[in-house]
Coordinates of C-alpha atoms in Angstrom, one line a residue:
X15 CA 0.0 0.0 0.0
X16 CA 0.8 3.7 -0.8
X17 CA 2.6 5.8 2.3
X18 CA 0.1 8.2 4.1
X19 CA 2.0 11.2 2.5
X20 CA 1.9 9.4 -1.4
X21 CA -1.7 9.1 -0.4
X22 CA -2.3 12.5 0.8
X23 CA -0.5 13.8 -2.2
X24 CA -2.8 12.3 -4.9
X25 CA -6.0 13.2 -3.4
X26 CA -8.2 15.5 -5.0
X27 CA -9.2 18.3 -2.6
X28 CA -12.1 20.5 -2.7
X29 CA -11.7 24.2 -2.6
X30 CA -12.2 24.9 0.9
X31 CA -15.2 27.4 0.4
X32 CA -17.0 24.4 -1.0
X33 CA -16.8 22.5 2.1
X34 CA -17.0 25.3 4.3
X35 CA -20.9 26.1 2.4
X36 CA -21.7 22.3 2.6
X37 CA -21.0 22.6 6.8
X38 CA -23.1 25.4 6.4
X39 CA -20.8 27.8 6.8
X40 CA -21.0 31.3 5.1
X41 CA -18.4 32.6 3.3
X42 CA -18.5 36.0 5.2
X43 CA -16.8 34.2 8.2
X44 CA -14.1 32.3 6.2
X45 CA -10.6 34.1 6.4
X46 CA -8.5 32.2 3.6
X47 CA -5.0 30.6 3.7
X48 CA -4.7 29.4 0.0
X49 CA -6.7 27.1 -1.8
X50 CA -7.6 24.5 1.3
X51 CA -7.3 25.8 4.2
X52 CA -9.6 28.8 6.6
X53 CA -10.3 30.3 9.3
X54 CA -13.6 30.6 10.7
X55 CA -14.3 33.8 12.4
X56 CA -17.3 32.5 15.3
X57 CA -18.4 35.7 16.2
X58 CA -21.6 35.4 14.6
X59 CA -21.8 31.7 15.7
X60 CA -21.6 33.2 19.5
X61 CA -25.3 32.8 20.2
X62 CA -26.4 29.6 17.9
X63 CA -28.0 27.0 20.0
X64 CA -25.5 24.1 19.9
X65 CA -27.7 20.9 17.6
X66 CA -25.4 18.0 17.6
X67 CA -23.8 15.1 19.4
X68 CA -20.8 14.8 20.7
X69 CA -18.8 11.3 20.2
X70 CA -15.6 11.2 22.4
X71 CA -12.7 9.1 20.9
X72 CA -10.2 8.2 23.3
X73 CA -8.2 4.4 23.9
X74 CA -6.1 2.0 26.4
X75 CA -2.3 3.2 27.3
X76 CA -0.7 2.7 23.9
X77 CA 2.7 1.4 22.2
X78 CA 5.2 3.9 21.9
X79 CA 3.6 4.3 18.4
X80 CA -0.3 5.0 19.1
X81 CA -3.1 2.9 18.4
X82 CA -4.5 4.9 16.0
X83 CA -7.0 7.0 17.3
X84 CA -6.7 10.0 15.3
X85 CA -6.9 7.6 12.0
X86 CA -10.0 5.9 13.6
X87 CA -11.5 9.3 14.3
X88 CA -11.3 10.5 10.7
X89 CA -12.5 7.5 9.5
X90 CA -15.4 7.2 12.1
X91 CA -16.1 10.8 10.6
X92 CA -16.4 9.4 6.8
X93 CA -18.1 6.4 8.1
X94 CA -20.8 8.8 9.2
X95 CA -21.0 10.9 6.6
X96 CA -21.4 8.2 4.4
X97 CA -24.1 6.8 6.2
X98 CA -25.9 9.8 5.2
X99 CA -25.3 12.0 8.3
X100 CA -24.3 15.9 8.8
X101 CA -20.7 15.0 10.7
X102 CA -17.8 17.4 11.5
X103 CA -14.7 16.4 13.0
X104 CA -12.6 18.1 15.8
X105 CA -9.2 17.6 16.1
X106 CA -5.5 19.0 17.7
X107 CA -3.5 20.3 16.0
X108 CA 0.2 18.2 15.9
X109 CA 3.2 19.4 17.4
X110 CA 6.4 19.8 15.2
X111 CA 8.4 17.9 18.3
X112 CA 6.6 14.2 17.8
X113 CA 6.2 15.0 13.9
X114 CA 10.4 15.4 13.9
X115 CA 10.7 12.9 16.5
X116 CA 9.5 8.7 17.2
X117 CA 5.4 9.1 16.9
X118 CA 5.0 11.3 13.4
X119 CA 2.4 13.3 12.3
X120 CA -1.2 13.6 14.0
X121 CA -3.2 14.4 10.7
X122 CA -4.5 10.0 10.5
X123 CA -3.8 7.4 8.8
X124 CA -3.5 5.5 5.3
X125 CA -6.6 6.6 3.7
X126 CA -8.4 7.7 6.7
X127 CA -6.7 11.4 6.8
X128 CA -7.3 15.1 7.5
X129 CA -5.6 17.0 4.3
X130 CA -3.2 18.6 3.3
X131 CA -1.6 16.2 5.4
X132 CA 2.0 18.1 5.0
X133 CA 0.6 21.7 6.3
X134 CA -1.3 20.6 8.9
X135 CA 1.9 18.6 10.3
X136 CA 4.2 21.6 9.8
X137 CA 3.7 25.1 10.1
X138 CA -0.6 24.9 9.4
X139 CA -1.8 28.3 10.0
X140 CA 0.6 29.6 12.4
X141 CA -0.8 29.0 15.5
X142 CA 1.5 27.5 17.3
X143 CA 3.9 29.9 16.5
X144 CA 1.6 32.7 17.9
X145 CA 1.2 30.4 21.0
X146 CA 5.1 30.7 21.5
X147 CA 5.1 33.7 20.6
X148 CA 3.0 34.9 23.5
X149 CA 4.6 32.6 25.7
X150 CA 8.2 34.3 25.2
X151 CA 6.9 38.0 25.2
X152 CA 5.7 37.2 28.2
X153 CA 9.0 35.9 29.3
X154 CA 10.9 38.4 28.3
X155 CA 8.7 41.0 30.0
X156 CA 9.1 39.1 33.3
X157 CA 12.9 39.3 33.2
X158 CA 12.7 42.9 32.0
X159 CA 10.8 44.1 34.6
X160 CA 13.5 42.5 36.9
X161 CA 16.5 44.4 34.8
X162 CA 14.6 46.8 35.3
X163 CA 14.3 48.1 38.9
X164 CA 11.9 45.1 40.0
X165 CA 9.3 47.1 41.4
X166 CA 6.9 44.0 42.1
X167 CA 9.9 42.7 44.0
X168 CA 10.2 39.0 42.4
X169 CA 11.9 36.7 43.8
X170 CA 14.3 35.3 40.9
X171 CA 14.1 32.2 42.6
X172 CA 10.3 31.7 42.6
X173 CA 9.9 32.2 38.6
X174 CA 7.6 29.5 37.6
X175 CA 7.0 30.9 33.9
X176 CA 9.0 28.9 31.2
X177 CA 10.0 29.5 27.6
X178 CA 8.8 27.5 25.0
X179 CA 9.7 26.1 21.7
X180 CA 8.0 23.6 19.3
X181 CA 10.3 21.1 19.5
X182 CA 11.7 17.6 21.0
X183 CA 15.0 19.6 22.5
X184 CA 16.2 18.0 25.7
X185 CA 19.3 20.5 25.9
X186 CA 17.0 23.0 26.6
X187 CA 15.6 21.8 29.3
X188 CA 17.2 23.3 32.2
X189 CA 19.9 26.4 31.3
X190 CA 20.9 28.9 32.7
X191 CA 20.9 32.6 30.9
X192 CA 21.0 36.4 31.5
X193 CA 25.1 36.0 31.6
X194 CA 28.0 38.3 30.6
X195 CA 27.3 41.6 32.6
X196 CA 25.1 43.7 34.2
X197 CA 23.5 45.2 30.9
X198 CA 22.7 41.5 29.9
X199 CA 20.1 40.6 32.3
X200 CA 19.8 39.2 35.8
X201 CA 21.5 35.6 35.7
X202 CA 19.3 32.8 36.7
X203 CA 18.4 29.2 36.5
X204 CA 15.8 29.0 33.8
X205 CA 14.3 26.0 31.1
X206 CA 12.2 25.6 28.2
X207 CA 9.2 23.9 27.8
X208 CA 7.5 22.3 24.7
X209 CA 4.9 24.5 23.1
X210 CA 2.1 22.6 23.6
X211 CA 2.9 22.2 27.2
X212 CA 2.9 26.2 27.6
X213 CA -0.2 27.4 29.4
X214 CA -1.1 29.5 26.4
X215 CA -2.0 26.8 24.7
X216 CA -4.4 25.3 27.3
X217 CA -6.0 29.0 27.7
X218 CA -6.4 28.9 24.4
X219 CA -8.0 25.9 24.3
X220 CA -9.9 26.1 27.0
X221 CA -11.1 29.9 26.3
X222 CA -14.7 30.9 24.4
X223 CA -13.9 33.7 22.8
X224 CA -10.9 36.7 22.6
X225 CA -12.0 38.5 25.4
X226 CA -12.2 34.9 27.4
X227 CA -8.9 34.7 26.5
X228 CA -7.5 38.0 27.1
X229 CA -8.9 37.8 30.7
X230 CA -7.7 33.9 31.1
X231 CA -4.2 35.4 30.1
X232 CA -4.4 38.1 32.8
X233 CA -4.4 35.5 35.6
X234 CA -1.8 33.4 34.7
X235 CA 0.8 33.0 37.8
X236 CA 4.5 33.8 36.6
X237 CA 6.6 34.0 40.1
X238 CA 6.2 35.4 43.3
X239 CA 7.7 38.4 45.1
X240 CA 9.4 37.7 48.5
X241 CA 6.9 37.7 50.4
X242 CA 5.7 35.0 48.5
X243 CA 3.1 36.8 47.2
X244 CA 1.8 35.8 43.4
X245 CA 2.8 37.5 40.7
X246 CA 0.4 37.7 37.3
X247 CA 0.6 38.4 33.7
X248 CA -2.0 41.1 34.6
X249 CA 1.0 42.8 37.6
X250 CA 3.8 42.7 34.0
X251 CA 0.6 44.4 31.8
X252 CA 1.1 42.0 29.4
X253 CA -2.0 40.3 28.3
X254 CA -3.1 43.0 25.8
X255 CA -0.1 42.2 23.6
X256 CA -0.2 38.3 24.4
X257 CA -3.9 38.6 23.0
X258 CA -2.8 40.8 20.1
X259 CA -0.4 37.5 18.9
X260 CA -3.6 35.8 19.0
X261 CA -6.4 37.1 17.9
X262 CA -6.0 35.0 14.9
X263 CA -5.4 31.9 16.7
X264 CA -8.2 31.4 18.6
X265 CA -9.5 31.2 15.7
X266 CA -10.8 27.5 14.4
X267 CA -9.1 26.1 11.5
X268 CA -11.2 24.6 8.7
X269 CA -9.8 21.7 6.6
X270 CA -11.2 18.1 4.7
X271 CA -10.7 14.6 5.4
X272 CA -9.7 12.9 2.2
X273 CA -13.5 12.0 2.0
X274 CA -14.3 15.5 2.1
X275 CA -15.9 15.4 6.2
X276 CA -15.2 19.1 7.2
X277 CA -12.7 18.8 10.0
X278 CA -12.0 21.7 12.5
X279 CA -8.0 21.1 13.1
X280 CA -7.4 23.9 16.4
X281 CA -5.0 23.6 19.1
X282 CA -2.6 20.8 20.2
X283 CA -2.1 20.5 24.7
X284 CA -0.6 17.0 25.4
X285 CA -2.5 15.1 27.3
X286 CA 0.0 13.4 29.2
X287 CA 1.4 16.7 30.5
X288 CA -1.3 19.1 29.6
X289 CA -5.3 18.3 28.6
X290 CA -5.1 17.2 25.6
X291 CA -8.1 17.9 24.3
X292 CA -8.8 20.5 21.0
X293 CA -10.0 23.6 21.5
X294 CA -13.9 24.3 23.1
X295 CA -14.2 27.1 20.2
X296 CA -13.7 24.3 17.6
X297 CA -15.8 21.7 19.3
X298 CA -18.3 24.3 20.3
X299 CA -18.7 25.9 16.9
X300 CA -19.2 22.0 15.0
X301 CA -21.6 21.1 17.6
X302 CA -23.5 24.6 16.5
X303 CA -23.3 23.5 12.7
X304 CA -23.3 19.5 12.2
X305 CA -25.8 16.6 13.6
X306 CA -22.8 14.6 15.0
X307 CA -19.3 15.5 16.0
X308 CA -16.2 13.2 16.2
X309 CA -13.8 13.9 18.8
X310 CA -10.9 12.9 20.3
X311 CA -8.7 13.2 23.7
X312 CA -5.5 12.5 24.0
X313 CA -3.5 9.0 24.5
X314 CA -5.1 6.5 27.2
X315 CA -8.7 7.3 28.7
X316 CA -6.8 7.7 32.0
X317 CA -5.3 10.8 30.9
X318 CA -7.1 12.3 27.6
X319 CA -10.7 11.0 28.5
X320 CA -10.3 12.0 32.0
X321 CA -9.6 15.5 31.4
X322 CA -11.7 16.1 28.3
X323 CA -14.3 14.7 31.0
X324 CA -13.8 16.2 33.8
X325 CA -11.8 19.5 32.8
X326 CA -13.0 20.3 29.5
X327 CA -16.8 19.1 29.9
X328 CA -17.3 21.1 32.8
X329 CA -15.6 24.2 31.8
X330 CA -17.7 24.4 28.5
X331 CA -20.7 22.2 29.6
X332 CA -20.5 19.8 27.4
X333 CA -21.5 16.3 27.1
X334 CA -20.2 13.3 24.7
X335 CA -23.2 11.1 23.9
X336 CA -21.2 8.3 23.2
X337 CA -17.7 7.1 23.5
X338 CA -15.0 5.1 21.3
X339 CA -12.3 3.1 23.1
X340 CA -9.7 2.3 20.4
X341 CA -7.5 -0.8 21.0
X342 CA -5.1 -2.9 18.6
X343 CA -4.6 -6.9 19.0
X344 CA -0.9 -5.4 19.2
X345 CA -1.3 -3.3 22.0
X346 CA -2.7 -5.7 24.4
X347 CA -0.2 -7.8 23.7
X348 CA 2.2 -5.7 24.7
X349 CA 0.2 -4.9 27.5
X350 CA 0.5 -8.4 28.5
X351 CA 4.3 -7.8 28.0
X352 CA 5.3 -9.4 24.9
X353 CA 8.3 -7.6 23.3
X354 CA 7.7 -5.5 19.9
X355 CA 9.4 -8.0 18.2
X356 CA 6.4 -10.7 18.7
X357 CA 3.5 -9.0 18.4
X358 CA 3.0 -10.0 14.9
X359 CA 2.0 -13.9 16.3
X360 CA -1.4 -15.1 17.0
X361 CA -0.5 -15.5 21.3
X362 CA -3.8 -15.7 22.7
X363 CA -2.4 -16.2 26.4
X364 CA -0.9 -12.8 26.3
X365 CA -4.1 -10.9 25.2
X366 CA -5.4 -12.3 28.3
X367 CA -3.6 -10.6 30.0
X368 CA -3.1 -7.2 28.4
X369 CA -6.5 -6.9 28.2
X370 CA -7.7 -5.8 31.9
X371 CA -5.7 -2.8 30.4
X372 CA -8.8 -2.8 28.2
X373 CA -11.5 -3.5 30.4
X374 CA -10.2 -1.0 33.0
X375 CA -10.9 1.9 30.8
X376 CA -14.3 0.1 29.7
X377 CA -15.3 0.4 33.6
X378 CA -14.0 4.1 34.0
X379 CA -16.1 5.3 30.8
X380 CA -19.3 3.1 31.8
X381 CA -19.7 3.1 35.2
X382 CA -17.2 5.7 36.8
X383 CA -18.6 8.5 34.4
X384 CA -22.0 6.2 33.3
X385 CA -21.4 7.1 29.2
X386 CA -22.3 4.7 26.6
X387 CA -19.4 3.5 24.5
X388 CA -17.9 0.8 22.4
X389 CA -14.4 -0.6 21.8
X390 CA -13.2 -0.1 18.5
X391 CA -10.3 -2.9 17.3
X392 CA -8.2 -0.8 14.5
X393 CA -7.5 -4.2 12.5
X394 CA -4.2 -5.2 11.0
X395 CA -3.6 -8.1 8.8
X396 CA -2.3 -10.7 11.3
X397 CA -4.7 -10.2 14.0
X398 CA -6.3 -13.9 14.3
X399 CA -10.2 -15.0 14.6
X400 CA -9.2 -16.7 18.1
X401 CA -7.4 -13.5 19.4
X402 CA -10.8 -10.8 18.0
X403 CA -13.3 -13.4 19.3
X404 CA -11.8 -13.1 22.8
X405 CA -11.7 -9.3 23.0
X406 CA -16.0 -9.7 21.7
X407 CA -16.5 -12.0 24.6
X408 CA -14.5 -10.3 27.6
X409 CA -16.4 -6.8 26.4
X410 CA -19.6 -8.2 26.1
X411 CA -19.5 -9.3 29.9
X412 CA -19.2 -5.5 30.7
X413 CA -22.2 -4.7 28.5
X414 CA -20.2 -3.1 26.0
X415 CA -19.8 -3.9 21.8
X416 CA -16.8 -4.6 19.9
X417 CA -16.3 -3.3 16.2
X418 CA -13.9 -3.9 13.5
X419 CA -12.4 -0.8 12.5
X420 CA -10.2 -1.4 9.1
X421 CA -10.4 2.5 8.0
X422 CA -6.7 2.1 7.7
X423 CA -7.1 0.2 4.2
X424 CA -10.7 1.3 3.5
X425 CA -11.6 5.1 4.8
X426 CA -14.9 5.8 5.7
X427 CA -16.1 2.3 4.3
X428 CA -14.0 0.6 6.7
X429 CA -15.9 2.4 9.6
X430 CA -19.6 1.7 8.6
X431 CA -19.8 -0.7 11.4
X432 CA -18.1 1.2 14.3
X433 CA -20.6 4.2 13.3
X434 CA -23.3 2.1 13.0
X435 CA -23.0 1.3 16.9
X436 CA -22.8 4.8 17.9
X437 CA -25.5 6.3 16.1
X438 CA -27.4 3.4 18.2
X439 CA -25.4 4.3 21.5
X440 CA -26.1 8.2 21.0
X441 CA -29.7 7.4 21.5
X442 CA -29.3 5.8 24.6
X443 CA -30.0 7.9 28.0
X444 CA -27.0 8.5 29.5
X445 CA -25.8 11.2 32.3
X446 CA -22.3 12.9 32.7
X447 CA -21.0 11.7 36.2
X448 CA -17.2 13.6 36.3
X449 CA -14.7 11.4 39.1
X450 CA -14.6 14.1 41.7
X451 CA -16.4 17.2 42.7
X452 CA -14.9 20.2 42.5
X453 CA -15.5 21.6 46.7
X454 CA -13.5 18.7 47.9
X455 CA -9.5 19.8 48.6
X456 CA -7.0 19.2 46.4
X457 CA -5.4 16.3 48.0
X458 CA -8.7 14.7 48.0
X459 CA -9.2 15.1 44.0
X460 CA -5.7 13.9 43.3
X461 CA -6.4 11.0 45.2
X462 CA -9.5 10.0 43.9
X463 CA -8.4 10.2 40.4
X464 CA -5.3 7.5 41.6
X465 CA -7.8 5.3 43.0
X466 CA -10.9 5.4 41.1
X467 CA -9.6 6.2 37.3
X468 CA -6.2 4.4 37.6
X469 CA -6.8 1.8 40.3
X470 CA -3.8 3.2 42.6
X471 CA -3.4 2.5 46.2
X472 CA -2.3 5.7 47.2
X473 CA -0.6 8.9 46.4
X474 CA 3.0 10.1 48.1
X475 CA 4.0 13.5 47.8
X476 CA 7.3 15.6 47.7
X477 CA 7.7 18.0 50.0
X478 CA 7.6 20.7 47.7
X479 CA 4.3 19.2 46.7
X480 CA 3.5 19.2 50.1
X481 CA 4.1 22.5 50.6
X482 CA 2.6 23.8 47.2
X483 CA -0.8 22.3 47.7
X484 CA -1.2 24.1 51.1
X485 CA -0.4 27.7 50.0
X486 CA -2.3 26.9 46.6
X487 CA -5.3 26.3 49.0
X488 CA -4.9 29.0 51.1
X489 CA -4.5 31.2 47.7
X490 CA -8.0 30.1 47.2
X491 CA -7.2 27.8 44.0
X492 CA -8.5 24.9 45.9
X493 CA -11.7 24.7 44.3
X494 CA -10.4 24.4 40.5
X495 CA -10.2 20.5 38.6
X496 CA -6.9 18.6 38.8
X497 CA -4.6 17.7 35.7
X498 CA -2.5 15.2 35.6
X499 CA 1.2 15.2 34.2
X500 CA 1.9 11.3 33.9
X501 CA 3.3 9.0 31.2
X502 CA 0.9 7.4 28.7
X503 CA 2.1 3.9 28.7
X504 CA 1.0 2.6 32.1
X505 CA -2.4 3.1 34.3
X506 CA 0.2 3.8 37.3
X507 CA 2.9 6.4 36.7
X508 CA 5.8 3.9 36.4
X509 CA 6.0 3.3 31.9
X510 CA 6.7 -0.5 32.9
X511 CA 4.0 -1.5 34.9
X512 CA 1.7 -2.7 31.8
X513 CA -1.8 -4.2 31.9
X514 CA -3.7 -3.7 34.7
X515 CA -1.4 -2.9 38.2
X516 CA -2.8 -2.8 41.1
X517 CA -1.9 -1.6 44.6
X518 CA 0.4 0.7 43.4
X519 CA 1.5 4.5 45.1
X520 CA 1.5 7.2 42.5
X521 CA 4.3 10.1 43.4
X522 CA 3.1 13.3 43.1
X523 CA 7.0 15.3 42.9
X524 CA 5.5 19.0 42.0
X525 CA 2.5 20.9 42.0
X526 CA 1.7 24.5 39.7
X527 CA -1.8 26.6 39.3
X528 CA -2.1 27.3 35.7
X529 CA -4.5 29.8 36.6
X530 CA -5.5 30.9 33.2
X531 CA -6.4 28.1 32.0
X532 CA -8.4 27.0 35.4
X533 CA -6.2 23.8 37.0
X534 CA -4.1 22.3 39.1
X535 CA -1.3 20.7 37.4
X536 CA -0.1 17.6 39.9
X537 CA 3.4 16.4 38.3
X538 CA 3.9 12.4 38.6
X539 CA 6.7 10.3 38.2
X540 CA 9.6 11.4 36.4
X541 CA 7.1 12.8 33.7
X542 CA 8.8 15.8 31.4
X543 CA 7.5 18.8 30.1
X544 CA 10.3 18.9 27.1
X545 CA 10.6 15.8 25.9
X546 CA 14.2 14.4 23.5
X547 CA 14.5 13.1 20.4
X548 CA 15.0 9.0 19.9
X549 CA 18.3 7.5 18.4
X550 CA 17.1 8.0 15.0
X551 CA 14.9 10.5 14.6
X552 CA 11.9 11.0 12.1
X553 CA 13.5 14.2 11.0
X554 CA 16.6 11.8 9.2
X555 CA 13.8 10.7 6.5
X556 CA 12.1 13.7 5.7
X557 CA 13.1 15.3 2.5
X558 CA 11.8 17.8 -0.3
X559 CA 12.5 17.7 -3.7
X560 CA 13.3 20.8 -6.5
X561 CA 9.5 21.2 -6.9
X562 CA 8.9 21.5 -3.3
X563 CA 7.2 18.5 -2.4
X564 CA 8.3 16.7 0.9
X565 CA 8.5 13.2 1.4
X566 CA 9.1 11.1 4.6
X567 CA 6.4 12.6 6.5
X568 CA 4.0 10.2 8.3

């Protein structure tokens, strides 16, 4: 078969005005980046009554090389439309760090792909470099203000705002700048994060409209003085410039699937360090325009579900009517630890025991926050009848259906029978239970989320944590959701503890308000906010040729 790029390359894409008027959108509100890409300006769309439902695609801790979700949602998307329904997809946007890096691209899959495949992987509409943007003028004004005269008297120690850049770069992770002389700032112990880890991008995503965002910027914590007192965006007078980078951003991007679903493609958090869910303008403005709206949250359920739950849902008051699990045969192998170099054999003893991997994130969808869903098995070639027919019969003791998902190979075809399930699961009766209420202390909602979502014992905490949580609390933050910064690959925060573990202690090493955005980010593990490159990175394949076009991508 053709590579996802050769694919994406050969497809015939529709001026994006045309699918922009069959979403229903007018062409008033379209702000044009050539032939196939827009903006939507939503002003207009403000006060629309939202029509459609919501279908949540998330899946069990995954390989090192995903388990297709993104590719499942687009095809889910085409499946839909094809079955005659008004569908719009929702998506992140990917980050150049993965894209360069071991994972790839985030645009799907084979011939179940949003296009063009190669802008939306690289450089897109410029968001994210507006998003770092921000972050570093901010930056910069912090330390300025401190070269300055320091009137707010900040404690150089007790800076908590990062730089950013788009990009796997480990050397940047902790430096230390503002050497050689007076005149060249103050010298201090500084880092960078990745982009997509910056707040910005979760106010972004998290924020309704520019002036949501302007006053979400305002609150953002940066340091504090020495009296330990917090120091704001709002005390450096920044956020009027901060929202002047972007007020294009916030802005929803319109593009196609190969299939031609409209697909809003806006904002990019990680979800195993931020909440890694797209943007509430993007999902708010399909749910205003389409009958049924794909999706998805980032990684595992334990971290992207979780958060798109209990973070995102409740900040925008929204509610998925039905929910895709996406596994691979592959995966829960591994899950039942069987090295990368056999998962290709039929080893039915080993899916046994991956899959309480599986059937734990069956449980938290079903009957921790009581949503219909239905596992979705993205098929590859050597996956057996014996291995399939056991993954049908353990879900079906839960209540919940299995489908065949082979939108890989066939697009939207290939998804006819996933969508088939959840148009019949979004007319079930369901109700939105989120894992912890919000008036309960910090300590208590951390907790919880160990014990009910991942099936911890308990929770130890740093003494920085400690003491973080308690002056967090009495700065009144006590009452705003949790996110979790933990690694994807296991329920607990230890990478090789696969399957379901049980009675382990999750450590909780630092705690942060990101204030704008509206959570408490708890820190697990030995979980990084800048991640490296491998060995032999993606980057070492990608090309382009005299004409321009690029190859390697995936």
């Amino acid at each position: 078969m053709k590579s996802d790029i050769q694919i994406a390359q050969e497809a015939q894409l529709r001026p994006i005005g045309q699918v922009a008027a069959a979403a229903g959108i007018d062409e008033e509100l379209l702000e044009y980046y050539g032939r196939v890409k827009a903006k939507i300006d939503i002003t207009s769309l403000r006060d629309k009554p939202r029509k459609g439902k919501l279908i949540l695609v998330t899946a069990i801790n995954p390989t090192p090389a995903g388990e297709g979700k993104t590719t499942t949602s687009v095809g889910l998307s085409d499946a839909l439309s094809r079955l005659g329904k008004n569908t719009m997809l929702c998506l992140r946007e990917p980050s150049l760090g993965p894209v360069f890096g071991v994972k790839g691209g985030a645009a799907g899959g084979g011939y179940a792909q949003v296009v063009p495949m190669e802008d939306i992987n690289l450089h897109f509409t410029g968001d994210f470099h507006a998003i770092g943007a921000a972050n570093n003028l901010l930056a910069a004004m912090l330390d300025n203000h401190i070269q300055q005269g320091n009137q707010l008297g900040i404690d150089v120690k007790k800076i908590t705002w990062r730089r950013c850049v788009d990009m796997n770069d480990r050397q940047l992770r902790n430096i230390v700048d503002g050497l050689g002389g007076r005149m060249q700032g103050v010298p201090r112990e500084d880092g960078f994060d990745i982009t997509v880890a910056s707040e910005i991008m979760a106010v972004l995503c998290l924020a309704s409209d520019l002036m949501d965002l302007k006053a979400r910027l305002a609150r953002m914590v940066v340091a504090y003085t020495y009296d330990d007192k917090p120091v704001t965006a709002h005390d450096l007078k920044a956020e009027g410039a901060m929202a002047a980078l972007l007020k294009d951003a916030i802005k929803p991007n319109l593009v196609q699937t190969l299939e031609h679903t409209p697909a809003l493609v806006h904002g990019g958090p990680f979800a195993n360090i931020a909440h890694g869910c797209n943007s509430v303008s993007a999902t708010d403005t399909a749910l205003k325009l389409a009958d049924y709206v794909v999706t998805e949250a980032g990684f595992g359920a334990d971290l992207g579900a979780e958060k798109f739950l209990d973070i995102k849902c409740r900040t925008a008051g929204m509610k998925p009517s039905a929910v895709v699990i996406v596994a691979t045969v592959k995966a829960l192998k591994y899950n039942g630890c069987v090295p990368k170099t056999g998962l290709g054999s039929e080893n039915v003893e080993a899916l046994k025991k991956g899959l309480p991997n599986l059937l734990k994130h069956v449980e938290n969808i079903t009957q921790v926050f009581g949503l219909p869903c239905v596992v979705a098995i993205n098929r590859f070639d050597n996956d057996t009848d014996a291995e399939l027919e056991l993954i049908r019969s353990e879900c079906r003791r839960l209540g919940v259906n299995v489908a065949l998902s082979e939108v890989w190979g066939k697009g939207g075809e290939g998804g006819v029978e996933l969508a088939q399930e959840v148009l019949r699961l979004c007319e079930t009766d369901s109700t939105l239970t989120f894992s912890y209420e919000l008036d309960r202390p910090l300590r208590e909602k951390i907790e919880t989320i160990v014990k009910k979502i991942y099936g911890g014992a308990a929770v130890s905490y740093s003494a920085a944590a400690v003491k973080e949580l308690d002056r967090l609390e009495g700065m009144g933050f006590g009452g705003l959701p949790v996110c979790m910064a933990k690694t994807q690959y296991s329920l607990s925060d230890d990478q090789t503890k696969l399957g379901r573990p049980e009675g382990f202690t999750v450590s909780v090493s630092k705690v942060k308000v990101s204030a704008g955005a509206g959570f408490v980010v708890a820190q697990t593990g030995d979980i990084m906010t800048m991640p490296g490159l491998p060995k032999v990175p993606a980057a070492e394949k990608i090309d382009v040729d005299e004409n321009g076009a690029i190859s390697g991508l995936f």
